[in-house]
mmCIF file of C-alpha atoms in Angstrom:
data_model
loop_
_atom_site.group_PDB
_atom_site.id
_atom_site.type_symbol
_atom_site.label_atom_id
_atom_site.label_comp_id
_atom_site.label_asym_id
_atom_site.label_seq_id
_atom_site.Cartn_x
_atom_site.Cartn_y
_atom_site.Cartn_z
ATOM 1 C CA MET W 1 -13.675 -19.433 -7.163
ATOM 2 C CA ASP W 2 -14.770 -16.055 -5.797
ATOM 3 C CA VAL W 3 -12.027 -13.511 -6.408
ATOM 4 C CA SER W 4 -14.230 -10.435 -6.134
ATOM 5 C CA SER W 5 -12.935 -9.312 -2.745
ATOM 6 C CA PHE W 6 -9.344 -9.732 -3.892
ATOM 7 C CA GLY W 7 -10.091 -7.740 -7.022
ATOM 8 C CA LYS W 8 -11.622 -4.941 -4.990
ATOM 9 C CA LYS W 9 -8.558 -4.793 -2.776
ATOM 10 C CA MET W 10 -6.214 -4.665 -5.722
ATOM 11 C CA THR W 11 -8.149 -1.944 -7.533
ATOM 12 C CA SER W 12 -8.366 0.193 -4.403
ATOM 13 C CA THR W 13 -4.640 0.265 -3.699
ATOM 14 C CA SER W 14 -2.601 3.453 -3.740
ATOM 15 C CA GLY W 15 -1.938 3.466 -7.457
ATOM 16 C CA ILE W 16 1.585 2.136 -7.878
ATOM 17 C CA GLY W 17 0.249 -0.460 -10.341
ATOM 18 C CA ARG W 18 -1.367 2.210 -12.473
ATOM 19 C CA LEU W 19 1.739 4.374 -12.276
ATOM 20 C CA MET W 20 4.039 1.518 -13.327
ATOM 21 C CA GLU W 21 1.652 0.794 -16.210
ATOM 22 C CA ASP W 22 1.874 4.424 -17.324
ATOM 23 C CA LEU W 23 5.660 4.306 -17.119
ATOM 24 C CA GLY W 24 5.833 1.049 -19.045
ATOM 25 C CA ASN W 25 3.451 2.264 -21.736
ATOM 26 C CA ALA W 26 5.387 5.497 -22.093
ATOM 27 C CA LEU W 27 8.638 3.637 -22.616
ATOM 28 C CA SER W 28 7.204 1.133 -25.109
ATOM 29 C CA GLN W 29 4.633 3.217 -26.989
ATOM 30 C CA ASN W 30 5.695 6.861 -26.896
ATOM 31 C CA SER W 31 9.277 7.631 -27.802
ATOM 32 C CA ASP W 32 8.561 11.356 -27.438
ATOM 33 C CA MET W 33 7.620 11.104 -23.748
ATOM 34 C CA LEU W 34 9.947 13.068 -21.466
ATOM 35 C CA MET W 35 10.561 10.595 -18.662
ATOM 36 C CA LEU W 36 10.886 12.592 -15.452
ATOM 37 C CA GLY W 37 8.985 9.876 -13.596
ATOM 38 C CA GLY W 38 10.138 6.392 -12.691
ATOM 39 C CA GLY W 39 13.151 5.326 -10.686
ATOM 40 C CA ASN W 40 15.671 4.182 -13.270
ATOM 41 C CA PRO W 41 19.247 5.224 -12.509
ATOM 42 C CA ALA W 42 21.293 6.981 -15.167
ATOM 43 C CA HIS W 43 23.257 4.960 -17.701
ATOM 44 C CA ILE W 44 26.698 6.279 -16.716
ATOM 45 C CA PRO W 45 29.225 5.110 -19.348
ATOM 46 C CA GLU W 46 32.101 4.560 -16.893
ATOM 47 C CA VAL W 47 29.847 2.520 -14.612
ATOM 48 C CA GLN W 48 28.415 0.450 -17.430
ATOM 49 C CA ASN W 49 31.949 -0.308 -18.601
ATOM 50 C CA TYR W 50 32.694 -1.775 -15.171
ATOM 51 C CA PHE W 51 29.663 -4.040 -15.470
ATOM 52 C CA ARG W 52 30.479 -4.972 -19.058
ATOM 53 C CA ASN W 53 33.976 -5.988 -17.978
ATOM 54 C CA SER W 54 32.524 -8.018 -15.114
ATOM 55 C CA VAL W 55 30.206 -9.862 -17.483
ATOM 56 C CA GLU W 56 33.022 -10.492 -19.976
ATOM 57 C CA LYS W 57 35.188 -11.874 -17.176
ATOM 58 C CA LEU W 58 32.288 -14.086 -16.130
ATOM 59 C CA LEU W 59 31.912 -15.388 -19.685
ATOM 60 C CA GLN W 60 35.627 -16.099 -19.998
ATOM 61 C CA GLY W 61 35.921 -17.913 -16.685
ATOM 62 C CA LYS W 62 35.849 -21.691 -16.538
ATOM 63 C CA ASN W 63 32.189 -22.660 -15.924
ATOM 64 C CA ALA W 64 31.552 -19.343 -14.120
ATOM 65 C CA PHE W 65 28.761 -18.232 -16.448
ATOM 66 C CA GLU W 66 27.222 -21.702 -16.598
ATOM 67 C CA LYS W 67 27.226 -21.902 -12.797
ATOM 68 C CA ALA W 68 25.668 -18.433 -12.428
ATOM 69 C CA ILE W 69 22.729 -19.202 -14.714
ATOM 70 C CA GLY W 70 22.449 -22.968 -14.242
ATOM 71 C CA ASN W 71 22.513 -23.542 -10.467
ATOM 72 C CA TYR W 72 20.186 -22.512 -7.666
ATOM 73 C CA ASP W 73 21.839 -20.594 -4.854
ATOM 74 C CA PRO W 74 20.795 -21.368 -1.253
ATOM 75 C CA PRO W 75 17.678 -19.532 0.024
ATOM 76 C CA GLN W 76 19.988 -17.135 1.891
ATOM 77 C CA GLY W 77 21.591 -16.135 -1.409
ATOM 78 C CA ASN W 78 24.930 -16.600 -3.143
ATOM 79 C CA ILE W 79 27.433 -17.667 -0.478
ATOM 80 C CA GLU W 80 30.525 -16.148 -2.111
ATOM 81 C CA PHE W 81 28.779 -12.805 -2.544
ATOM 82 C CA ILE W 82 27.554 -12.841 1.057
ATOM 83 C CA GLU W 83 31.008 -13.667 2.439
ATOM 84 C CA THR W 84 32.586 -10.933 0.324
ATOM 85 C CA MET W 85 29.917 -8.456 1.443
ATOM 86 C CA SER W 86 30.507 -9.231 5.121
ATOM 87 C CA GLN W 87 34.246 -8.669 4.634
ATOM 88 C CA LEU W 88 33.607 -5.283 3.026
ATOM 89 C CA LEU W 89 31.357 -4.150 5.889
ATOM 90 C CA ARG W 90 33.890 -5.242 8.507
ATOM 91 C CA LYS W 91 36.704 -3.460 6.681
ATOM 92 C CA GLU W 92 34.872 -0.219 5.859
ATOM 93 C CA PHE W 93 32.849 0.255 9.059
ATOM 94 C CA GLY W 94 34.323 -2.079 11.654
ATOM 95 C CA TRP W 95 30.985 -3.836 12.184
ATOM 96 C CA ASN W 96 30.825 -7.248 13.794
ATOM 97 C CA VAL W 97 29.119 -8.727 10.735
ATOM 98 C CA THR W 98 29.424 -12.354 9.632
ATOM 99 C CA PRO W 99 27.821 -14.102 6.650
ATOM 100 C CA LYS W 100 25.029 -15.195 8.991
ATOM 101 C CA ASN W 101 24.010 -11.510 9.296
ATOM 102 C CA ILE W 102 23.310 -11.184 5.559
ATOM 103 C CA ALA W 103 20.519 -12.487 3.350
ATOM 104 C CA LEU W 104 19.728 -11.658 -0.272
ATOM 105 C CA THR W 105 16.339 -11.088 -1.877
ATOM 106 C CA ASN W 106 15.034 -10.605 -5.392
ATOM 107 C CA GLY W 107 15.296 -6.834 -5.165
ATOM 108 C CA SER W 108 14.454 -4.388 -2.380
ATOM 109 C CA GLN W 109 10.733 -4.606 -3.086
ATOM 110 C CA SER W 110 10.808 -8.282 -2.166
ATOM 111 C CA ALA W 111 12.850 -7.456 0.931
ATOM 112 C CA PHE W 112 10.255 -5.013 2.219
ATOM 113 C CA PHE W 113 7.378 -7.328 1.410
ATOM 114 C CA ILE W 114 9.052 -9.952 3.591
ATOM 115 C CA LEU W 115 10.090 -7.631 6.428
ATOM 116 C CA PHE W 116 6.838 -5.677 6.686
ATOM 117 C CA ASN W 117 4.781 -8.858 6.810
ATOM 118 C CA ILE W 118 7.102 -10.449 9.375
ATOM 119 C CA PHE W 119 6.895 -7.512 11.780
ATOM 120 C CA GLY W 120 3.470 -6.139 10.854
ATOM 121 C CA GLY W 121 -0.004 -7.602 10.563
ATOM 122 C CA ALA W 122 -1.594 -10.364 12.633
ATOM 123 C CA TYR W 123 0.415 -12.037 15.406
ATOM 124 C CA LYS W 124 -0.258 -15.436 16.986
ATOM 125 C CA ASN W 125 -1.689 -13.777 20.095
ATOM 126 C CA GLY W 126 -4.380 -12.147 17.939
ATOM 127 C CA LYS W 127 -2.884 -8.673 18.111
ATOM 128 C CA GLU W 128 -2.319 -6.547 15.018
ATOM 129 C CA LYS W 129 0.986 -4.734 14.588
ATOM 130 C CA LYS W 130 1.727 -1.792 12.290
ATOM 131 C CA ILE W 131 4.818 -0.482 10.531
ATOM 132 C CA LEU W 132 5.583 3.089 11.564
ATOM 133 C CA PHE W 133 6.989 5.630 9.103
ATOM 134 C CA PRO W 134 8.159 8.428 11.434
ATOM 135 C CA LEU W 135 8.695 10.847 8.565
ATOM 136 C CA ALA W 136 6.252 11.207 5.680
ATOM 137 C CA PRO W 137 6.524 11.432 2.698
ATOM 138 C CA GLU W 138 8.057 8.005 2.093
ATOM 139 C CA TYR W 139 8.779 5.578 -0.722
ATOM 140 C CA ILE W 140 5.839 4.758 -3.006
ATOM 141 C CA GLY W 141 6.851 1.097 -3.230
ATOM 142 C CA TYR W 142 5.929 0.461 0.410
ATOM 143 C CA SER W 143 2.272 1.250 -0.151
ATOM 144 C CA ASP W 144 0.828 -2.029 -1.368
ATOM 145 C CA VAL W 145 3.129 -4.703 0.081
ATOM 146 C CA GLY W 146 1.055 -5.442 3.190
ATOM 147 C CA MET W 147 -0.874 -8.709 3.387
ATOM 148 C CA SER W 148 -3.049 -7.106 6.081
ATOM 149 C CA GLU W 149 -5.310 -4.106 5.706
ATOM 150 C CA ASP W 150 -4.193 -0.854 7.298
ATOM 151 C CA LEU W 151 -0.627 -2.087 7.869
ATOM 152 C CA PHE W 152 1.052 1.332 8.014
ATOM 153 C CA VAL W 153 0.938 4.410 10.190
ATOM 154 C CA ALA W 154 2.880 7.577 9.360
ATOM 155 C CA GLN W 155 3.957 10.763 11.106
ATOM 156 C CA GLU W 156 3.486 14.200 9.561
ATOM 157 C CA PRO W 157 6.860 16.010 9.351
ATOM 158 C CA LEU W 158 8.138 19.299 10.647
ATOM 159 C CA ILE W 159 8.991 21.655 7.777
ATOM 160 C CA LYS W 160 11.971 23.986 8.008
ATOM 161 C CA HIS W 161 12.484 26.620 5.306
ATOM 162 C CA GLU W 162 16.149 27.320 4.570
ATOM 163 C CA ASP W 163 15.528 30.114 2.055
ATOM 164 C CA ASP W 164 12.795 31.312 -0.322
ATOM 165 C CA HIS W 165 12.862 28.091 -2.340
ATOM 166 C CA ILE W 166 14.623 25.368 -0.294
ATOM 167 C CA PHE W 167 13.040 23.506 2.618
ATOM 168 C CA LYS W 168 13.709 20.297 4.571
ATOM 169 C CA TYR W 169 11.525 17.781 6.394
ATOM 170 C CA HIS W 170 12.439 16.771 9.946
ATOM 171 C CA ILE W 171 10.999 14.146 12.298
ATOM 172 C CA ASP W 172 8.540 15.579 14.823
ATOM 173 C CA PHE W 173 9.761 13.640 17.850
ATOM 174 C CA ASP W 174 7.520 15.589 20.222
ATOM 175 C CA ASN W 175 4.439 14.023 18.600
ATOM 176 C CA LEU W 176 5.914 10.654 17.646
ATOM 177 C CA LYS W 177 3.865 7.923 19.312
ATOM 178 C CA ILE W 178 5.190 4.400 19.715
ATOM 179 C CA ASP W 179 3.101 1.884 21.630
ATOM 180 C CA GLU W 180 2.505 -1.855 21.605
ATOM 181 C CA SER W 181 0.652 -1.585 18.289
ATOM 182 C CA ILE W 182 3.916 -0.801 16.452
ATOM 183 C CA GLY W 183 5.850 -3.798 15.124
ATOM 184 C CA ALA W 184 8.741 -1.937 13.476
ATOM 185 C CA ILE W 185 9.969 1.549 12.557
ATOM 186 C CA CYS W 186 11.072 2.179 8.968
ATOM 187 C CA VAL W 187 12.863 5.068 7.266
ATOM 188 C CA SER W 188 14.581 5.450 3.915
ATOM 189 C CA ARG W 189 17.896 7.323 3.955
ATOM 190 C CA PRO W 190 18.387 9.083 1.580
ATOM 191 C CA THR W 191 14.647 9.306 1.135
ATOM 192 C CA ASN W 192 12.846 8.552 -2.078
ATOM 193 C CA PRO W 193 10.977 10.797 -3.084
ATOM 194 C CA THR W 194 12.448 13.917 -1.474
ATOM 195 C CA GLY W 195 16.216 13.463 -1.406
ATOM 196 C CA ASN W 196 16.094 14.018 2.354
ATOM 197 C CA VAL W 197 18.907 12.558 4.466
ATOM 198 C CA ILE W 198 17.637 12.087 8.002
ATOM 199 C CA THR W 199 20.305 13.503 10.302
ATOM 200 C CA ASP W 200 22.641 11.354 12.394
ATOM 201 C CA THR W 201 20.923 12.715 15.504
ATOM 202 C CA GLU W 202 17.506 11.654 14.180
ATOM 203 C CA ILE W 203 18.792 8.161 13.373
ATOM 204 C CA GLU W 204 20.304 7.850 16.859
ATOM 205 C CA LYS W 205 17.009 8.875 18.478
ATOM 206 C CA LEU W 206 15.031 6.417 16.346
ATOM 207 C CA SER W 207 17.476 3.625 17.153
ATOM 208 C CA LYS W 208 17.104 4.253 20.892
ATOM 209 C CA LEU W 209 13.308 4.418 20.615
ATOM 210 C CA ALA W 210 13.212 1.153 18.680
ATOM 211 C CA LYS W 211 15.464 -0.625 21.162
ATOM 212 C CA SER W 212 13.533 0.650 24.196
ATOM 213 C CA ASN W 213 10.301 -0.631 22.622
ATOM 214 C CA ASN W 214 11.885 -3.959 21.623
ATOM 215 C CA ILE W 215 11.176 -3.465 17.923
ATOM 216 C CA PRO W 216 13.559 -3.196 14.954
ATOM 217 C CA LEU W 217 14.533 -0.042 13.107
ATOM 218 C CA ILE W 218 14.484 -0.808 9.376
ATOM 219 C CA ILE W 219 16.651 1.508 7.267
ATOM 220 C CA ASP W 220 16.168 1.495 3.496
ATOM 221 C CA ASN W 221 19.662 2.409 2.320
ATOM 222 C CA ALA W 222 19.189 1.829 -1.415
ATOM 223 C CA TYR W 223 20.856 5.151 -2.335
ATOM 224 C CA GLY W 224 23.296 5.338 0.553
ATOM 225 C CA MET W 225 26.730 4.123 1.631
ATOM 226 C CA PRO W 226 28.794 2.119 0.928
ATOM 227 C CA PHE W 227 27.230 1.977 -2.533
ATOM 228 C CA PRO W 228 25.954 3.737 -4.595
ATOM 229 C CA ASP W 229 26.729 6.555 -2.112
ATOM 230 C CA ILE W 230 24.406 9.118 -3.699
ATOM 231 C CA ILE W 231 24.594 11.375 -0.642
ATOM 232 C CA PHE W 232 25.556 15.042 -0.872
ATOM 233 C CA THR W 233 25.728 15.861 2.844
ATOM 234 C CA GLN W 234 27.521 14.561 5.934
ATOM 235 C CA ALA W 235 25.995 11.326 7.198
ATOM 236 C CA LYS W 236 27.221 8.370 9.216
ATOM 237 C CA LEU W 237 26.104 4.853 8.342
ATOM 238 C CA THR W 238 24.930 3.056 11.487
ATOM 239 C CA TRP W 239 24.191 -0.587 12.194
ATOM 240 C CA ASN W 240 23.623 -2.726 15.245
ATOM 241 C CA GLU W 241 21.725 -5.956 15.866
ATOM 242 C CA ASN W 242 18.484 -4.037 16.432
ATOM 243 C CA ILE W 243 18.811 -2.320 13.027
ATOM 244 C CA ILE W 244 17.806 -4.012 9.781
ATOM 245 C CA LEU W 245 19.818 -2.331 7.021
ATOM 246 C CA CYS W 246 18.673 -2.852 3.438
ATOM 247 C CA LEU W 247 21.028 -2.305 0.491
ATOM 248 C CA SER W 248 20.548 -2.872 -3.230
ATOM 249 C CA LEU W 249 22.451 -3.185 -6.485
ATOM 250 C CA SER W 250 19.700 -1.314 -8.361
ATOM 251 C CA LYS W 251 20.754 2.307 -7.919
ATOM 252 C CA LEU W 252 24.360 1.343 -8.508
ATOM 253 C CA GLY W 253 23.174 0.840 -12.087
ATOM 254 C CA LEU W 254 21.871 -2.741 -12.002
ATOM 255 C CA PRO W 255 18.092 -2.472 -11.470
ATOM 256 C CA ALA W 256 17.305 -5.355 -13.817
ATOM 257 C CA VAL W 257 19.309 -7.961 -11.860
ATOM 258 C CA ARG W 258 16.940 -7.561 -8.858
ATOM 259 C CA THR W 259 19.381 -7.989 -5.967
ATOM 260 C CA GLY W 260 18.439 -6.794 -2.495
ATOM 261 C CA ILE W 261 20.771 -7.166 0.497
ATOM 262 C CA ILE W 262 19.538 -7.395 4.096
ATOM 263 C CA ILE W 263 21.962 -6.932 7.022
ATOM 264 C CA ALA W 264 20.377 -7.901 10.334
ATOM 265 C CA ASN W 265 20.665 -10.165 13.335
ATOM 266 C CA GLU W 266 20.755 -13.893 12.614
ATOM 267 C CA GLU W 267 17.145 -14.469 13.635
ATOM 268 C CA VAL W 268 15.928 -12.005 11.004
ATOM 269 C CA THR W 269 18.171 -13.262 8.200
ATOM 270 C CA ASP W 270 17.099 -16.822 8.987
ATOM 271 C CA MET W 271 13.431 -15.824 8.668
ATOM 272 C CA VAL W 272 14.121 -14.023 5.401
ATOM 273 C CA SER W 273 15.890 -17.101 4.031
ATOM 274 C CA LYS W 274 12.925 -19.294 4.947
ATOM 275 C CA VAL W 275 10.504 -16.950 3.187
ATOM 276 C CA ASN W 276 12.797 -16.900 0.122
ATOM 277 C CA ALA W 277 12.630 -20.682 0.024
ATOM 278 C CA VAL W 278 8.831 -20.577 -0.082
ATOM 279 C CA MET W 279 8.383 -17.577 -2.404
ATOM 280 C CA SER W 280 11.090 -18.192 -4.981
ATOM 281 C CA LEU W 281 13.281 -21.128 -3.866
ATOM 282 C CA ALA W 282 16.309 -18.835 -3.986
ATOM 283 C CA PRO W 283 17.369 -15.302 -4.922
ATOM 284 C CA GLY W 284 18.705 -14.829 -8.440
ATOM 285 C CA GLY W 285 22.424 -15.326 -9.015
ATOM 286 C CA ILE W 286 23.258 -12.970 -11.895
ATOM 287 C CA GLY W 287 23.562 -9.834 -9.737
ATOM 288 C CA PRO W 288 25.962 -11.467 -7.266
ATOM 289 C CA ALA W 289 27.954 -12.975 -10.158
ATOM 290 C CA ILE W 290 28.429 -9.515 -11.700
ATOM 291 C CA ALA W 291 29.189 -7.661 -8.456
ATOM 292 C CA THR W 292 31.231 -10.062 -6.294
ATOM 293 C CA ASP W 293 34.653 -9.161 -7.716
ATOM 294 C CA LEU W 294 33.819 -5.439 -7.574
ATOM 295 C CA ILE W 295 33.053 -5.835 -3.877
ATOM 296 C CA ARG W 296 36.054 -8.075 -3.150
ATOM 297 C CA SER W 297 38.493 -5.630 -4.753
ATOM 298 C CA GLY W 298 36.895 -2.571 -3.143
ATOM 299 C CA GLU W 299 36.342 -1.076 -6.592
ATOM 300 C CA ILE W 300 32.654 -0.728 -5.766
ATOM 301 C CA ILE W 301 33.618 1.926 -3.192
ATOM 302 C CA ASN W 302 35.793 3.824 -5.659
ATOM 303 C CA LEU W 303 33.135 3.552 -8.346
ATOM 304 C CA SER W 304 30.514 5.002 -6.018
ATOM 305 C CA ARG W 305 32.666 7.732 -4.494
ATOM 306 C CA ASP W 306 34.611 8.889 -7.551
ATOM 307 C CA ILE W 307 32.124 8.429 -10.413
ATOM 308 C CA ILE W 308 28.528 7.906 -9.291
ATOM 309 C CA LYS W 309 28.336 10.525 -6.510
ATOM 310 C CA PRO W 310 29.982 13.354 -8.537
ATOM 311 C CA PHE W 311 27.842 12.502 -11.571
ATOM 312 C CA TYR W 312 24.587 12.962 -9.667
ATOM 313 C CA TYR W 313 25.861 15.911 -7.642
ATOM 314 C CA ASN W 314 26.681 17.851 -10.808
ATOM 315 C CA LYS W 315 23.309 16.949 -12.320
ATOM 316 C CA VAL W 316 21.323 18.019 -9.263
ATOM 317 C CA GLN W 317 23.097 21.368 -9.065
ATOM 318 C CA ALA W 318 22.167 22.067 -12.691
ATOM 319 C CA ALA W 319 18.613 20.748 -12.185
ATOM 320 C CA VAL W 320 17.951 22.966 -9.155
ATOM 321 C CA LYS W 321 19.375 26.015 -10.890
ATOM 322 C CA GLN W 322 17.210 25.534 -13.987
ATOM 323 C CA THR W 323 14.105 24.713 -11.939
ATOM 324 C CA ILE W 324 14.416 27.942 -9.958
ATOM 325 C CA HIS W 325 14.965 29.873 -13.194
ATOM 326 C CA GLU W 326 12.030 28.339 -15.091
ATOM 327 C CA LEU W 327 9.575 28.701 -12.197
ATOM 328 C CA ASP W 328 10.414 32.341 -11.582
ATOM 329 C CA GLY W 329 7.230 34.199 -10.673
ATOM 330 C CA VAL W 330 5.537 31.112 -9.201
ATOM 331 C CA LYS W 331 5.315 30.285 -5.509
ATOM 332 C CA PHE W 332 7.156 26.976 -5.135
ATOM 333 C CA HIS W 333 9.647 25.143 -2.929
ATOM 334 C CA ILE W 334 12.220 22.396 -3.556
ATOM 335 C CA HIS W 335 13.145 19.931 -0.855
ATOM 336 C CA LYS W 336 16.849 20.285 -0.088
ATOM 337 C CA PRO W 337 18.452 17.704 -2.405
ATOM 338 C CA GLU W 338 20.755 15.808 -0.057
ATOM 339 C CA GLY W 339 20.731 12.468 -1.895
ATOM 340 C CA THR W 340 19.024 10.154 -4.434
ATOM 341 C CA PHE W 341 18.354 11.411 -7.971
ATOM 342 C CA PHE W 342 14.976 13.054 -7.417
ATOM 343 C CA LEU W 343 13.680 16.597 -7.004
ATOM 344 C CA TRP W 344 10.595 17.085 -4.842
ATOM 345 C CA LEU W 345 8.635 20.175 -5.867
ATOM 346 C CA TRP W 346 5.994 21.737 -3.618
ATOM 347 C CA PHE W 347 3.467 24.254 -4.950
ATOM 348 C CA PRO W 348 1.803 25.591 -1.753
ATOM 349 C CA ASP W 349 -1.116 27.382 -3.406
ATOM 350 C CA LEU W 350 -1.747 24.954 -6.265
ATOM 351 C CA PRO W 351 -5.399 25.473 -7.272
ATOM 352 C CA ILE W 352 -5.681 21.945 -8.712
ATOM 353 C CA SER W 353 -4.620 18.560 -7.326
ATOM 354 C CA ASP W 354 -1.296 16.899 -8.033
ATOM 355 C CA MET W 355 -3.223 14.213 -9.948
ATOM 356 C CA GLU W 356 -4.743 16.763 -12.294
ATOM 357 C CA LEU W 357 -1.342 18.353 -12.802
ATOM 358 C CA TYR W 358 0.050 14.869 -13.541
ATOM 359 C CA GLU W 359 -2.639 14.273 -16.199
ATOM 360 C CA ARG W 360 -2.083 17.690 -17.788
ATOM 361 C CA LEU W 361 1.648 17.085 -17.999
ATOM 362 C CA LYS W 362 1.127 13.604 -19.429
ATOM 363 C CA GLU W 363 -0.979 15.173 -22.186
ATOM 364 C CA ARG W 364 2.073 17.291 -22.987
ATOM 365 C CA ASN W 365 4.368 14.251 -23.040
ATOM 366 C CA VAL W 366 5.983 14.887 -19.657
ATOM 367 C CA LEU W 367 5.744 12.075 -17.129
ATOM 368 C CA VAL W 368 6.245 12.899 -13.435
ATOM 369 C CA VAL W 369 5.001 11.181 -10.262
ATOM 370 C CA PRO W 370 2.126 12.753 -8.262
ATOM 371 C CA GLY W 371 3.111 13.462 -4.674
ATOM 372 C CA ASN W 372 0.051 11.964 -2.979
ATOM 373 C CA TYR W 373 1.341 8.441 -3.669
ATOM 374 C CA PHE W 374 4.211 8.995 -1.230
ATOM 375 C CA PHE W 375 2.256 9.177 2.013
ATOM 376 C CA PRO W 376 1.514 5.548 2.954
ATOM 377 C CA GLY W 377 -0.009 5.349 6.418
ATOM 378 C CA LEU W 378 -0.780 9.063 6.801
ATOM 379 C CA LYS W 379 -4.530 8.957 7.361
ATOM 380 C CA LYS W 380 -5.235 12.595 8.193
ATOM 381 C CA GLU W 381 -6.285 15.057 5.531
ATOM 382 C CA TRP W 382 -3.358 17.319 4.703
ATOM 383 C CA GLU W 383 -3.435 19.558 1.652
ATOM 384 C CA HIS W 384 0.359 19.346 1.367
ATOM 385 C CA LYS W 385 -0.020 15.754 0.102
ATOM 386 C CA ASN W 386 -1.762 17.023 -3.045
ATOM 387 C CA GLN W 387 0.631 19.905 -3.778
ATOM 388 C CA CYS W 388 3.832 18.047 -4.627
ATOM 389 C CA ILE W 389 5.376 16.163 -7.534
ATOM 390 C CA ARG W 390 8.533 14.083 -7.876
ATOM 391 C CA LEU W 391 10.952 14.521 -10.762
ATOM 392 C CA ASN W 392 13.777 12.178 -11.761
ATOM 393 C CA TYR W 393 16.779 14.206 -12.967
ATOM 394 C CA SER W 394 18.940 11.161 -13.812
ATOM 395 C CA GLN W 395 17.988 11.305 -17.500
ATOM 396 C CA ASP W 396 20.061 13.198 -20.031
ATOM 397 C CA SER W 397 20.234 16.948 -19.461
ATOM 398 C CA GLU W 398 18.193 17.783 -22.545
ATOM 399 C CA THR W 399 15.293 15.609 -21.378
ATOM 400 C CA PHE W 400 15.199 17.296 -17.993
ATOM 401 C CA SER W 401 15.601 20.749 -19.540
ATOM 402 C CA GLN W 402 12.671 20.272 -21.920
ATOM 403 C CA GLY W 403 10.566 18.691 -19.206
ATOM 404 C CA ILE W 404 11.018 21.419 -16.596
ATOM 405 C CA LYS W 405 10.239 24.092 -19.201
ATOM 406 C CA ILE W 406 6.905 22.415 -19.955
ATOM 407 C CA ILE W 407 6.169 21.936 -16.244
ATOM 408 C CA ALA W 408 6.815 25.634 -15.660
ATOM 409 C CA GLU W 409 4.580 26.619 -18.585
ATOM 410 C CA GLU W 410 1.736 24.431 -17.338
ATOM 411 C CA VAL W 411 2.013 25.565 -13.729
ATOM 412 C CA LYS W 412 2.055 29.213 -14.743
ATOM 413 C CA LYS W 413 -1.112 28.646 -16.817
ATOM 414 C CA ILE W 414 -2.796 27.103 -13.775
ATOM 415 C CA TYR W 415 -1.887 29.999 -11.521
ATOM 416 C CA GLN W 416 -3.129 32.623 -13.984
#
């Protein structure tokens, strides 16, 4: 068996494998590492108590635990969870959503692997379609999920400075090109890595462009409403049958249960279910078993609005304040933190690459994520890609405080 070409492809990917290896090694081998990289949500005691109670209720129920771990769900996912989810969406947003509009996957990463390879790559007519990211930077996890080479194309953003240190990316609609080579448009909202929340006007324009070109608009809503609702600005959640909306239980505080939720027209959810059947027989049932009652009661909304959102809002305010203080005297910018639990730092005149900064910080036991990983599909050379880093502020305050002090020390050394 000749696997050389496959090996070359895998070793030439954008680096998410190497990054995940670094993160895993840091967690297992170096207890002193300050983890400002990675995407783990915070362990919020009140939230974990909700989940603990859900698990205890599951264990006490008659055959509920045995059913959750001992039976396959259908390829579409757990039926009770899906029905409960459709009821929540109808109640909260008035959408005409039925259980047929929902399919589950083994986490969001699996969802995007399925969706990108359905709408992108080789078609039966011999044409190749691409997935368009209208606003770079975008989520690192998209980078390597294509089964075809060169699956993505991305649009460089407009940059608006709001003050000396805060800026925001916007979609450059004047230069956005959509032709028959585009199979789908995709945005994350709020955006990992920057915390950007694309405006309602931008979403409306993208939705109209997608519909007029007869392609779907895929919205990665892993941090958004109705849960975990880590959004710190005004934003309306939109869905129609031309939009594929992707939710997740991960950022709610359940990343290990690997539960992704796709809301789409019936044709799409049917295709996703068929791929599930081939890839994994069925999505896992533990996540739905833990979360169904929280969704049915509406407590998942209260949990998100009253505990999770304020928790992260308070942390980001403190993180931005300390970052500005520690980096005093250095030219830097922070993307306006409108959601998620990340800070995106931009050093415009950085005399070294983001990768070298990453390695220097790792030597000092601080793990961040280099910014260049977050530009899948952006082919043009742009120095901005190598001037940014992503920080996760969801860890305890002391970890972030120590980490940003070391980052500031190292950056100041570099600029000297």
